[in-house]
JSON list of C-alpha atoms in Angstrom, two decimals:
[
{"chain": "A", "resi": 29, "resn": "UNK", "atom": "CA", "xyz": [3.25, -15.88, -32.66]},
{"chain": "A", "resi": 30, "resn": "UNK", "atom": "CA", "xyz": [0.67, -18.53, -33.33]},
{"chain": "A", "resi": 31, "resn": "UNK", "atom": "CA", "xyz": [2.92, -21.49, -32.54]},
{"chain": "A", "resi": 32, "resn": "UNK", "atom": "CA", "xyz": [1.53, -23.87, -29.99]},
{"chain": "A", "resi": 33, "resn": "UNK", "atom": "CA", "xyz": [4.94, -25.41, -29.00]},
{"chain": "A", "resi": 34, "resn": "UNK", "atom": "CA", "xyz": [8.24, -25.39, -30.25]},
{"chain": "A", "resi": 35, "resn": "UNK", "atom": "CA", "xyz": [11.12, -22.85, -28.99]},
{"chain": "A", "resi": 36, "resn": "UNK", "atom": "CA", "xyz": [9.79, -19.08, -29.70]},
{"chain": "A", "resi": 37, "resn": "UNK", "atom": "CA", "xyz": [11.60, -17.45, -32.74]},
{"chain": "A", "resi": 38, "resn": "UNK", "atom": "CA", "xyz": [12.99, -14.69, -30.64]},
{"chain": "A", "resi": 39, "resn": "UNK", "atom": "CA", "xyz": [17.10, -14.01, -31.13]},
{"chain": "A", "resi": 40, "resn": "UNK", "atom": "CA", "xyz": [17.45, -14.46, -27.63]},
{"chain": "A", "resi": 41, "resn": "UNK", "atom": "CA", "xyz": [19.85, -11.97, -25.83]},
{"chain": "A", "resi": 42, "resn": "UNK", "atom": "CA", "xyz": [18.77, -12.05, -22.51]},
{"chain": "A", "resi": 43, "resn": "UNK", "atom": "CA", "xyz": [20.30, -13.89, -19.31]},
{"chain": "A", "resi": 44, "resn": "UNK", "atom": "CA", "xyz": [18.37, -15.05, -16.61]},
{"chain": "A", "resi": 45, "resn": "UNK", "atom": "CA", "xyz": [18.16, -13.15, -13.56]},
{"chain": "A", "resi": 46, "resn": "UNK", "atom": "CA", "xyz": [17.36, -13.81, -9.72]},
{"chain": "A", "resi": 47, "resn": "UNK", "atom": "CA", "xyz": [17.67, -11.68, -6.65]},
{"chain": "A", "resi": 48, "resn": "UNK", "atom": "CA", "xyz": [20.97, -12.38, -4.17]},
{"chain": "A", "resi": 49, "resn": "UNK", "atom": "CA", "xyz": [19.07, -14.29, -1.88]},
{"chain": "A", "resi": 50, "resn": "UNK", "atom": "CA", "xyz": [22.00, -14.65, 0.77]},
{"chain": "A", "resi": 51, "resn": "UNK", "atom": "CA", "xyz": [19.35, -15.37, 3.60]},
{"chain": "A", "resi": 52, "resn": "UNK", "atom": "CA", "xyz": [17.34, -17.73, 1.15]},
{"chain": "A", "resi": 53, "resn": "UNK", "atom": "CA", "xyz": [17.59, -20.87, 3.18]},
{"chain": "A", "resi": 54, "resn": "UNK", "atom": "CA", "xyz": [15.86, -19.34, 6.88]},
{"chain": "A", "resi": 55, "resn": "UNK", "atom": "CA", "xyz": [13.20, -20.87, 7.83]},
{"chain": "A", "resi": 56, "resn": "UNK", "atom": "CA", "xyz": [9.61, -18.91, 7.12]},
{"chain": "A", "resi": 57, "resn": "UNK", "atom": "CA", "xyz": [7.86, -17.12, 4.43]},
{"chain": "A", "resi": 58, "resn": "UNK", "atom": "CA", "xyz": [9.73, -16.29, 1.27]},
{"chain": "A", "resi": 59, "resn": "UNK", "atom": "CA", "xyz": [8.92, -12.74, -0.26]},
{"chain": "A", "resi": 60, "resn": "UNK", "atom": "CA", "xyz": [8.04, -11.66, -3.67]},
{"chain": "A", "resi": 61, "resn": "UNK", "atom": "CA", "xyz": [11.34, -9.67, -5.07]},
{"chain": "A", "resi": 62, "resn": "UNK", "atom": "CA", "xyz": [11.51, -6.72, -7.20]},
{"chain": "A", "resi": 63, "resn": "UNK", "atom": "CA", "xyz": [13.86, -6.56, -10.13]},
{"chain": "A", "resi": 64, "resn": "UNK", "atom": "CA", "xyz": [14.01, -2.90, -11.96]},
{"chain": "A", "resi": 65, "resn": "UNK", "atom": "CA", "xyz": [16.08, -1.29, -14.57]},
{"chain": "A", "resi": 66, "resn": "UNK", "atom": "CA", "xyz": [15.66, 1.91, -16.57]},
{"chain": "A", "resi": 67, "resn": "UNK", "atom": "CA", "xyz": [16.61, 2.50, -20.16]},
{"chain": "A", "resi": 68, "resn": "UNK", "atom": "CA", "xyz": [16.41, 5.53, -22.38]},
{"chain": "A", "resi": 69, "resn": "UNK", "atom": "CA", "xyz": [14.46, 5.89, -25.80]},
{"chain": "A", "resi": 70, "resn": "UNK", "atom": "CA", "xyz": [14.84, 8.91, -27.95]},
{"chain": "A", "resi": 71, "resn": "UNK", "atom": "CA", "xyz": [11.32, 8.09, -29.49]},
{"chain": "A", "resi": 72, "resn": "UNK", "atom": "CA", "xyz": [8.57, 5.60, -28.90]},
{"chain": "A", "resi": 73, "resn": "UNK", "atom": "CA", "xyz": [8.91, 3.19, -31.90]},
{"chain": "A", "resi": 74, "resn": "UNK", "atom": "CA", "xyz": [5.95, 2.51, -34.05]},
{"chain": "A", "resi": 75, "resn": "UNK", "atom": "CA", "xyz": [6.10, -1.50, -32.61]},
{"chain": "A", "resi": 76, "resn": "UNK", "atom": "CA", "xyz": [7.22, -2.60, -29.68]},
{"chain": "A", "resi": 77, "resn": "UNK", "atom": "CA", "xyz": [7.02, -5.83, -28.03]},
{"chain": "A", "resi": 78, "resn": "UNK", "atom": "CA", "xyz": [8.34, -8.03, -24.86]},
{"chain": "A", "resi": 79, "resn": "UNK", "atom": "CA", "xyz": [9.09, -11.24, -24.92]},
{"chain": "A", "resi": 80, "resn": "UNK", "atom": "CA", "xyz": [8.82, -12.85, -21.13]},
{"chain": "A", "resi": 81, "resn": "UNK", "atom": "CA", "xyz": [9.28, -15.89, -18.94]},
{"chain": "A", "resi": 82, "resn": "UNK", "atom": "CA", "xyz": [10.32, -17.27, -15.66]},
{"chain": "A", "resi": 83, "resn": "UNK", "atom": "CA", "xyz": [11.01, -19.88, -12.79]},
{"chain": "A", "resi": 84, "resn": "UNK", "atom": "CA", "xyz": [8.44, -18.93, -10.47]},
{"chain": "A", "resi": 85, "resn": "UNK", "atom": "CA", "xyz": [5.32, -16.47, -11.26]},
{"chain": "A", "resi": 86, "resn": "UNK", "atom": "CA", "xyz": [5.52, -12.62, -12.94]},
{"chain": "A", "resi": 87, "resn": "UNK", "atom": "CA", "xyz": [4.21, -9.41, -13.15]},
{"chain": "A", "resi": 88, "resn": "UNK", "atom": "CA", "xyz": [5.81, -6.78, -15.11]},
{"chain": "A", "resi": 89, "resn": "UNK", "atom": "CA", "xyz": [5.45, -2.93, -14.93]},
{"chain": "A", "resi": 90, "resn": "UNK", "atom": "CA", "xyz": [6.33, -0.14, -17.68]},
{"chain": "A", "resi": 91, "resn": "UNK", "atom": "CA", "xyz": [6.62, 3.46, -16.37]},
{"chain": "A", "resi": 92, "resn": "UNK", "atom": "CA", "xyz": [4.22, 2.02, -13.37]},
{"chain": "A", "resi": 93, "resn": "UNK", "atom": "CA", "xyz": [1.71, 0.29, -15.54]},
{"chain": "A", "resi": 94, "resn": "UNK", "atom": "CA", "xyz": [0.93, -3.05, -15.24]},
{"chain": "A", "resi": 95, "resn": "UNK", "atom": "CA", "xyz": [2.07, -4.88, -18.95]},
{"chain": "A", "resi": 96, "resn": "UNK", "atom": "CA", "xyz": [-1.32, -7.06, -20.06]},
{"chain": "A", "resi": 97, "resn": "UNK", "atom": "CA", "xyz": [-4.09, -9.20, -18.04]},
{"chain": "A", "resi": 98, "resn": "UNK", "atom": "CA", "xyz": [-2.47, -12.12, -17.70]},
{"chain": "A", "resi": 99, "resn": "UNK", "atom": "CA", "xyz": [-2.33, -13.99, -14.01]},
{"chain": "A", "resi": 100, "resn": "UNK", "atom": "CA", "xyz": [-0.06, -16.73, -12.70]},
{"chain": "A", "resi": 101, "resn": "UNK", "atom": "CA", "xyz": [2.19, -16.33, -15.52]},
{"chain": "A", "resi": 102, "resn": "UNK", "atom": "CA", "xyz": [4.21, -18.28, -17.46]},
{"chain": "A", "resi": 103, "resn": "UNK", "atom": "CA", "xyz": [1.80, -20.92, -16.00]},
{"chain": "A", "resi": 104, "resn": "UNK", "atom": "CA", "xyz": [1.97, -24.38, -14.49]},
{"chain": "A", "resi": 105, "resn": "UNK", "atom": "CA", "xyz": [3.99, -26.53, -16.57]},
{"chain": "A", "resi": 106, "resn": "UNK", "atom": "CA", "xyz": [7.15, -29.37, -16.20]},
{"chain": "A", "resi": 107, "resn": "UNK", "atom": "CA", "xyz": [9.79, -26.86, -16.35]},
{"chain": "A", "resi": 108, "resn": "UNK", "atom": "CA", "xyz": [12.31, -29.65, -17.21]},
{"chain": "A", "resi": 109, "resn": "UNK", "atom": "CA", "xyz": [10.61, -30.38, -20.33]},
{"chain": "A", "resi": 110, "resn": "UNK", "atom": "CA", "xyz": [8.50, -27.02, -21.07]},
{"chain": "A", "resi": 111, "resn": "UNK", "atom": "CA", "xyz": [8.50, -23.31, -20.13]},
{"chain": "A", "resi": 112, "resn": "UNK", "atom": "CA", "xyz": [5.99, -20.85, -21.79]},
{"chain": "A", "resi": 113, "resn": "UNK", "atom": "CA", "xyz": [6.90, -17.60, -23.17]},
{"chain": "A", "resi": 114, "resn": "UNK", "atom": "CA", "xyz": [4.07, -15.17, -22.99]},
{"chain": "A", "resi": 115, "resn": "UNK", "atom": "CA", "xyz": [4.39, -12.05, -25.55]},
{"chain": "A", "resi": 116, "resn": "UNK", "atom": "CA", "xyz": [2.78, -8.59, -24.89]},
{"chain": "A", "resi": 117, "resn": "UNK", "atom": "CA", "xyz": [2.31, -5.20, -27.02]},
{"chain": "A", "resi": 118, "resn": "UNK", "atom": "CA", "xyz": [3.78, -2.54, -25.24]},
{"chain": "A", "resi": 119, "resn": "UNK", "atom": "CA", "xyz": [3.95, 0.38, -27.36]},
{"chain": "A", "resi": 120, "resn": "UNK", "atom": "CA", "xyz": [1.36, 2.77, -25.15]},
{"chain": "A", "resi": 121, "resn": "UNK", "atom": "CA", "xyz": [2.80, 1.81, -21.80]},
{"chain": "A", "resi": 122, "resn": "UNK", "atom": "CA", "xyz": [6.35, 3.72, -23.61]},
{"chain": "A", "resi": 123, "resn": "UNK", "atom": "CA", "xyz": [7.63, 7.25, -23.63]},
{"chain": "A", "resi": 124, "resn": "UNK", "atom": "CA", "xyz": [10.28, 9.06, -24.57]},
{"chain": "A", "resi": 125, "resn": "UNK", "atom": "CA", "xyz": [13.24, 9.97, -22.65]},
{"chain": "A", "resi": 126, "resn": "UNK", "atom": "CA", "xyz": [13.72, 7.56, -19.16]},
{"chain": "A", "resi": 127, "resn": "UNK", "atom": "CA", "xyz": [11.69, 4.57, -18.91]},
{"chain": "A", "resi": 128, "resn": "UNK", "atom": "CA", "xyz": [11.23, 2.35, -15.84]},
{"chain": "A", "resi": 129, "resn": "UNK", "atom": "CA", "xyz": [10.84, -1.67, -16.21]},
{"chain": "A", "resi": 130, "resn": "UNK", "atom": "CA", "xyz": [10.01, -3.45, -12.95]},
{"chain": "A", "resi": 131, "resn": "UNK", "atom": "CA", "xyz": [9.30, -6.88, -12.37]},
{"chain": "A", "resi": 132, "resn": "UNK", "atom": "CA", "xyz": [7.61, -8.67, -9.18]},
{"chain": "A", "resi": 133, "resn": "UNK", "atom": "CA", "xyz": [9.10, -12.18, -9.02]},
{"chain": "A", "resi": 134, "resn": "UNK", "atom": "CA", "xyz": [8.31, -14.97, -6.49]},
{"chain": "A", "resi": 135, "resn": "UNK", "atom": "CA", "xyz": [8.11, -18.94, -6.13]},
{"chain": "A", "resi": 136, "resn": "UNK", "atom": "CA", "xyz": [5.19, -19.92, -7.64]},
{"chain": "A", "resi": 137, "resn": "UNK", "atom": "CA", "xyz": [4.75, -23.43, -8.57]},
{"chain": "A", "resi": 138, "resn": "UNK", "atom": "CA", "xyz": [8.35, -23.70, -9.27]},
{"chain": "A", "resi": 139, "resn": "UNK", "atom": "CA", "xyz": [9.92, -23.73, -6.04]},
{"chain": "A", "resi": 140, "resn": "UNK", "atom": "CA", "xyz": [6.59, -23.21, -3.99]},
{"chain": "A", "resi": 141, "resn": "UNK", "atom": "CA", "xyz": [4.27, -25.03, -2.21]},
{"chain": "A", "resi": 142, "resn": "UNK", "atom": "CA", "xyz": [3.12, -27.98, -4.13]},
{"chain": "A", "resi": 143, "resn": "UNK", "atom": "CA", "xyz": [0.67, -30.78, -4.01]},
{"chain": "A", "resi": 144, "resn": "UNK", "atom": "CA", "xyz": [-0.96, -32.45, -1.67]},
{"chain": "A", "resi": 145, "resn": "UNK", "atom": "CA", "xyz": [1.88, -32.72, 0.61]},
{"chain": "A", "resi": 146, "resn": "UNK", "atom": "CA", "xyz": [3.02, -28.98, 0.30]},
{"chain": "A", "resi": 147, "resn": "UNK", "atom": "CA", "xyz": [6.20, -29.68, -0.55]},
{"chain": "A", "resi": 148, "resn": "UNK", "atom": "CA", "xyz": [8.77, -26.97, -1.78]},
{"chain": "A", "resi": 149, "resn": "UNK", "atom": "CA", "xyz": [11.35, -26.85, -4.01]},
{"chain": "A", "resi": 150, "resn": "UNK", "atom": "CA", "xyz": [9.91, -29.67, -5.98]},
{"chain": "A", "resi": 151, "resn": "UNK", "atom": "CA", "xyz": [11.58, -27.97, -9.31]},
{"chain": "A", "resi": 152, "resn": "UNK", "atom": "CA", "xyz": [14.32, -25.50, -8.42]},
{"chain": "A", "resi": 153, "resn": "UNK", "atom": "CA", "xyz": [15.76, -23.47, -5.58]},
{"chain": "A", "resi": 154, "resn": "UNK", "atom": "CA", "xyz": [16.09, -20.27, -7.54]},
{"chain": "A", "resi": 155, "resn": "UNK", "atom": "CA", "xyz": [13.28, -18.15, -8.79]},
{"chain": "A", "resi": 156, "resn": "UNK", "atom": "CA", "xyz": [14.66, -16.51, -12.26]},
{"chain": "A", "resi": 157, "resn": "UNK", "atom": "CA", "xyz": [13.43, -13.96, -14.89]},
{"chain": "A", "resi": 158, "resn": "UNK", "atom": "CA", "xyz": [14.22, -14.10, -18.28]},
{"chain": "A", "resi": 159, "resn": "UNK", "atom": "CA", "xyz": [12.60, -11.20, -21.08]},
{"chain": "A", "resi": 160, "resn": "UNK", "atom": "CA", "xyz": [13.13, -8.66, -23.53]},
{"chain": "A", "resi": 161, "resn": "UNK", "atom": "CA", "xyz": [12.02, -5.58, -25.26]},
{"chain": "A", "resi": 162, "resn": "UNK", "atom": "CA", "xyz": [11.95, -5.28, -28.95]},
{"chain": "A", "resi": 163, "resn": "UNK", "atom": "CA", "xyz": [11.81, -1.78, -29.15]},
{"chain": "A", "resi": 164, "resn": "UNK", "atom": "CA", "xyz": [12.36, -1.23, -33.11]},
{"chain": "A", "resi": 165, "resn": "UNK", "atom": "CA", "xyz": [15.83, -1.39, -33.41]},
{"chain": "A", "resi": 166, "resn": "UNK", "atom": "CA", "xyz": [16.37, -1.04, -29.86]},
{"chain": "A", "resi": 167, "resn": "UNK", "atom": "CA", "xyz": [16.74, -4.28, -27.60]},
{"chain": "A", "resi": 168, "resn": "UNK", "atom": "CA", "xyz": [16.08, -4.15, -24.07]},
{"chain": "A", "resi": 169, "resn": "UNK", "atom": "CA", "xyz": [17.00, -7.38, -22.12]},
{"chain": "A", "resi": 170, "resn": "UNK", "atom": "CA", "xyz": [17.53, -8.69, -18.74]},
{"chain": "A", "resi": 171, "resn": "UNK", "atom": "CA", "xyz": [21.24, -9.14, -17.51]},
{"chain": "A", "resi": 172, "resn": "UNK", "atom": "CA", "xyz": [23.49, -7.82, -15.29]},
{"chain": "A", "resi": 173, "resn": "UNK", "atom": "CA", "xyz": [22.98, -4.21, -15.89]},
{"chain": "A", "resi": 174, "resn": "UNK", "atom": "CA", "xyz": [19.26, -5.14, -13.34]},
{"chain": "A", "resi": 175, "resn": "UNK", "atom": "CA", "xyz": [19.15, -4.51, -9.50]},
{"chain": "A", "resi": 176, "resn": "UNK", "atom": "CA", "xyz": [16.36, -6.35, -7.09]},
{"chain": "A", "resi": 177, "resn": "UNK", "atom": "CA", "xyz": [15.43, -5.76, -3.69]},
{"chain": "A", "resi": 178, "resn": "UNK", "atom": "CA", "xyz": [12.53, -7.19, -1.68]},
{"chain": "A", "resi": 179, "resn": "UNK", "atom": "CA", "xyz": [9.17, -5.87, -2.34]},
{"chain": "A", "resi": 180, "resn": "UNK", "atom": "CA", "xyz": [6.30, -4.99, -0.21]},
{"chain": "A", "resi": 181, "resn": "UNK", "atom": "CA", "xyz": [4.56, -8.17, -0.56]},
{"chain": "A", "resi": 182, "resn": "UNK", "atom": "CA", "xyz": [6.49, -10.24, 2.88]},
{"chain": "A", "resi": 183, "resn": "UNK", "atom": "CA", "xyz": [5.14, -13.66, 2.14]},
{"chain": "A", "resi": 184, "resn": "UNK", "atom": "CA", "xyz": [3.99, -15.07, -1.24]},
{"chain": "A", "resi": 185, "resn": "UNK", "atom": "CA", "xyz": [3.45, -18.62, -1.70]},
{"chain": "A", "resi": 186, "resn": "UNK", "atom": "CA", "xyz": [0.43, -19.65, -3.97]},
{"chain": "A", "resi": 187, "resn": "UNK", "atom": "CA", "xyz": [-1.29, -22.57, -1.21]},
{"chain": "A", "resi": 188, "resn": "UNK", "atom": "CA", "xyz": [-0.03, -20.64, 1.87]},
{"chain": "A", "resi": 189, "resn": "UNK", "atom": "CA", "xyz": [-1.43, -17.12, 0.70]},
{"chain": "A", "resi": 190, "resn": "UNK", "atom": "CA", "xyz": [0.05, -13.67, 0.51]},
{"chain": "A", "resi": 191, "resn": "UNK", "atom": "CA", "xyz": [1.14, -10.98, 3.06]},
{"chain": "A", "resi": 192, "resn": "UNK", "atom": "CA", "xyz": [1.76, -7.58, 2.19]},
{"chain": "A", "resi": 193, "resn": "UNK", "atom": "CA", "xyz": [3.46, -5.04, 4.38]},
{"chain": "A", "resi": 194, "resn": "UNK", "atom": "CA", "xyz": [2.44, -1.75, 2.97]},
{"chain": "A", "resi": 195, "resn": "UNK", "atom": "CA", "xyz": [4.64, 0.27, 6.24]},
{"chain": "A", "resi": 196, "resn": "UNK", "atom": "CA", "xyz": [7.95, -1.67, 4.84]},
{"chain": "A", "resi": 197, "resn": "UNK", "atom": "CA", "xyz": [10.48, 0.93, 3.50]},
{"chain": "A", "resi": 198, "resn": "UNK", "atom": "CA", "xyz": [13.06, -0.32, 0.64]},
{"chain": "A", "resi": 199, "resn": "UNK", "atom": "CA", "xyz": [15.92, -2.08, 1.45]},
{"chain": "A", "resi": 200, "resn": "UNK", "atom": "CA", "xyz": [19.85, -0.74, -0.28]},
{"chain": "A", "resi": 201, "resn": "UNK", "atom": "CA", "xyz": [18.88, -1.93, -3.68]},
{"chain": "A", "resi": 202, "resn": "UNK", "atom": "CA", "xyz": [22.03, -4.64, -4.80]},
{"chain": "A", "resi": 203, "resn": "UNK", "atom": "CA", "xyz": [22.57, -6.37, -8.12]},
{"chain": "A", "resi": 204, "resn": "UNK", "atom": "CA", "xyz": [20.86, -9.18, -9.12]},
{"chain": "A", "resi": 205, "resn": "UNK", "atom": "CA", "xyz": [22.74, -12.88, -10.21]},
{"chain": "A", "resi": 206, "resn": "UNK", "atom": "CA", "xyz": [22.93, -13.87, -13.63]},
{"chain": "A", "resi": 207, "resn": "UNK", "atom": "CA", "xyz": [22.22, -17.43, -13.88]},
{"chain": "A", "resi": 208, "resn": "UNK", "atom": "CA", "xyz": [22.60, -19.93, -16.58]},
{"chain": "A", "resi": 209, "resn": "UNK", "atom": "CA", "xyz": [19.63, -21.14, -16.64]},
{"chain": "A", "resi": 210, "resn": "UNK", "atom": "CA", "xyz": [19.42, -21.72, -20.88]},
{"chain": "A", "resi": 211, "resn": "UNK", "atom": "CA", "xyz": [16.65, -21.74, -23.55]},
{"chain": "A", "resi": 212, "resn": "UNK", "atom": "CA", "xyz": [16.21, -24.79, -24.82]},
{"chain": "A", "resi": 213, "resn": "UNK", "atom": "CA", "xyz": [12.76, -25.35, -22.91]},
{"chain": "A", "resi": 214, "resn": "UNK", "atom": "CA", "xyz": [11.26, -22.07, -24.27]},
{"chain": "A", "resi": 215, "resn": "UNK", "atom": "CA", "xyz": [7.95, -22.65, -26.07]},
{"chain": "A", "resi": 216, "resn": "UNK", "atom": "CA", "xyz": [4.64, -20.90, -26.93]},
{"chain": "A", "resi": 217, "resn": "UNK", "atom": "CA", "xyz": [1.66, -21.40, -24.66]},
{"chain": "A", "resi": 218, "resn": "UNK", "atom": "CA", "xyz": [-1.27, -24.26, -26.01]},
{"chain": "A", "resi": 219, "resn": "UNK", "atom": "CA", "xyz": [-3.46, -23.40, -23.49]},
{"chain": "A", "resi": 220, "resn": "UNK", "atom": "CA", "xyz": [-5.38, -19.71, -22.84]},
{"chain": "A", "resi": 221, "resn": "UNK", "atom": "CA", "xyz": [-4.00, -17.53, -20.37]},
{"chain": "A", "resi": 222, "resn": "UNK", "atom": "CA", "xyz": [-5.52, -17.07, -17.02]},
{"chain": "A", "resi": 223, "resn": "UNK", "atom": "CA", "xyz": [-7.32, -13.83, -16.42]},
{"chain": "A", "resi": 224, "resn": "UNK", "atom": "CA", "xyz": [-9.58, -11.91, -13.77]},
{"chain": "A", "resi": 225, "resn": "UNK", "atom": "CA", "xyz": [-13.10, -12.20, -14.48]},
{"chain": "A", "resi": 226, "resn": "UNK", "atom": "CA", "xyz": [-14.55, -11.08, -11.68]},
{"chain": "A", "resi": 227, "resn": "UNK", "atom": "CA", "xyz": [-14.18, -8.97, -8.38]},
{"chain": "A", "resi": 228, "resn": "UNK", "atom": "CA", "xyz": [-15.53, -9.77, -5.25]},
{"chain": "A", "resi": 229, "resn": "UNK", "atom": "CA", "xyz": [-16.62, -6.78, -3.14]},
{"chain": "A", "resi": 230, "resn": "UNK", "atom": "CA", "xyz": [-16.20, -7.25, 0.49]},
{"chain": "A", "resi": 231, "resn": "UNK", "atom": "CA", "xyz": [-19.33, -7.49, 2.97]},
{"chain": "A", "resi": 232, "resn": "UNK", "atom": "CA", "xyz": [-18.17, -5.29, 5.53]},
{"chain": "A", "resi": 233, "resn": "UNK", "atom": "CA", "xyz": [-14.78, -4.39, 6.89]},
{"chain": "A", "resi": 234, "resn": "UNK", "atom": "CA", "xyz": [-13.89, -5.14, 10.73]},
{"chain": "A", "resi": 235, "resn": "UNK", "atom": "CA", "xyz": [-11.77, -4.17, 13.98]},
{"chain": "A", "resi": 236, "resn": "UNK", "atom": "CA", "xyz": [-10.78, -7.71, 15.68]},
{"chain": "A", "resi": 237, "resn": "UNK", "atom": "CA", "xyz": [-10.47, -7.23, 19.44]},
{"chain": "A", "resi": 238, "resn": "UNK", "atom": "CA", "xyz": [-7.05, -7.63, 20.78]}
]
């Protein structure tokens, strides 16, 4: 996995996925979605790995833990030329019988706020996931089989900030779309991965009047 560029040698079987986004063009905030899916193993394999990308920015959970330390990811980048592929060991986050793969998808720089003008959709309309799990002989992928609802998190938008409703109850969870979206782009990362270094403890914590 030590390739700087050049498409990843993964045997890709996954499709891209996005949520139905039906009410996608209102005006306002967009939300971070969550895509989920649950697959069976009859033992935890001895190596497992997922392979993982998107249009827009990530984070994956395995049985409710969070899968590495990377932020922001795949990472700024000219998705019509490049898209990074970011590769994570995931054999302690498994266990036998039911497992539980959830995703947290929204805009990021792809279809977010960017530059100095704040413009949207500057690269697509469609946030998209696209991974899979190498699970010895067992391949977990993205496709159809996924469903996606909106998450907690109401607004996400990396210049406009974050809003998360913590009193919002699930919506009916639906299917997601599978979108052909293509691999061709794919490549390894050059640069190091953004991480947290640091955690700011707040001063105090305050009532605002009315």
């Amino acid at each position: 996995m030590s390739e700087a560029t050049g498409s990843p040698a993964v045997d890709w079987t996954a499709e891209w996925i996005g949520p139905a986004e039906e009410d996608r063009a209102r005006a306002g905030d967009r939300p971070a979605y969550l895509l989920r899916r649950d697959f069976d193993l009859a033992a935890v394999p001895n190596m497992a790995w997922m392979h993982s990308t998107a249009h827009g920015v990530y984070e994956c959970f395995l049985n409710g833990r969070r899968v590495g330390d990377m932020e922001l990811t795949p990472g700024y980048t000219s998705y019509e030329t490049r898209l990074q592929v970011q590769t994570y060991d995931i054999r302690d986050l498994l266990a036998p019988g039911r497992n539980r793969w959830e995703v947290l998808l929204s805009d990021g720089w792809y279809r977010g706020c960017n530059s100095i003008n704040q413009m949207r959709d500057c690269y697509g309309t469609q946030v998209a996931f696209l991974a899979q799990l190498h699970l010895g002989e067992q391949v977990v992928a993205t496709g159809p089989a996924w469903t996606c609802d909106v998450s907690q998190i109401v607004a996400a938008d990396l210049m406009r900030g974050q809003t998360t409703d913590l009193r919002r109850l699930p919506d009916p969870v639906r299917p997601v779309q599978v979108r052909d979206m293509g691999t061709d782009t794919l490549c390894w990362s050059p640069a190091p991965p953004v991480r947290r270094v640091e955690e700011i403890r707040p001063v105090r914590i305050g009532t605002l009047a009315d």
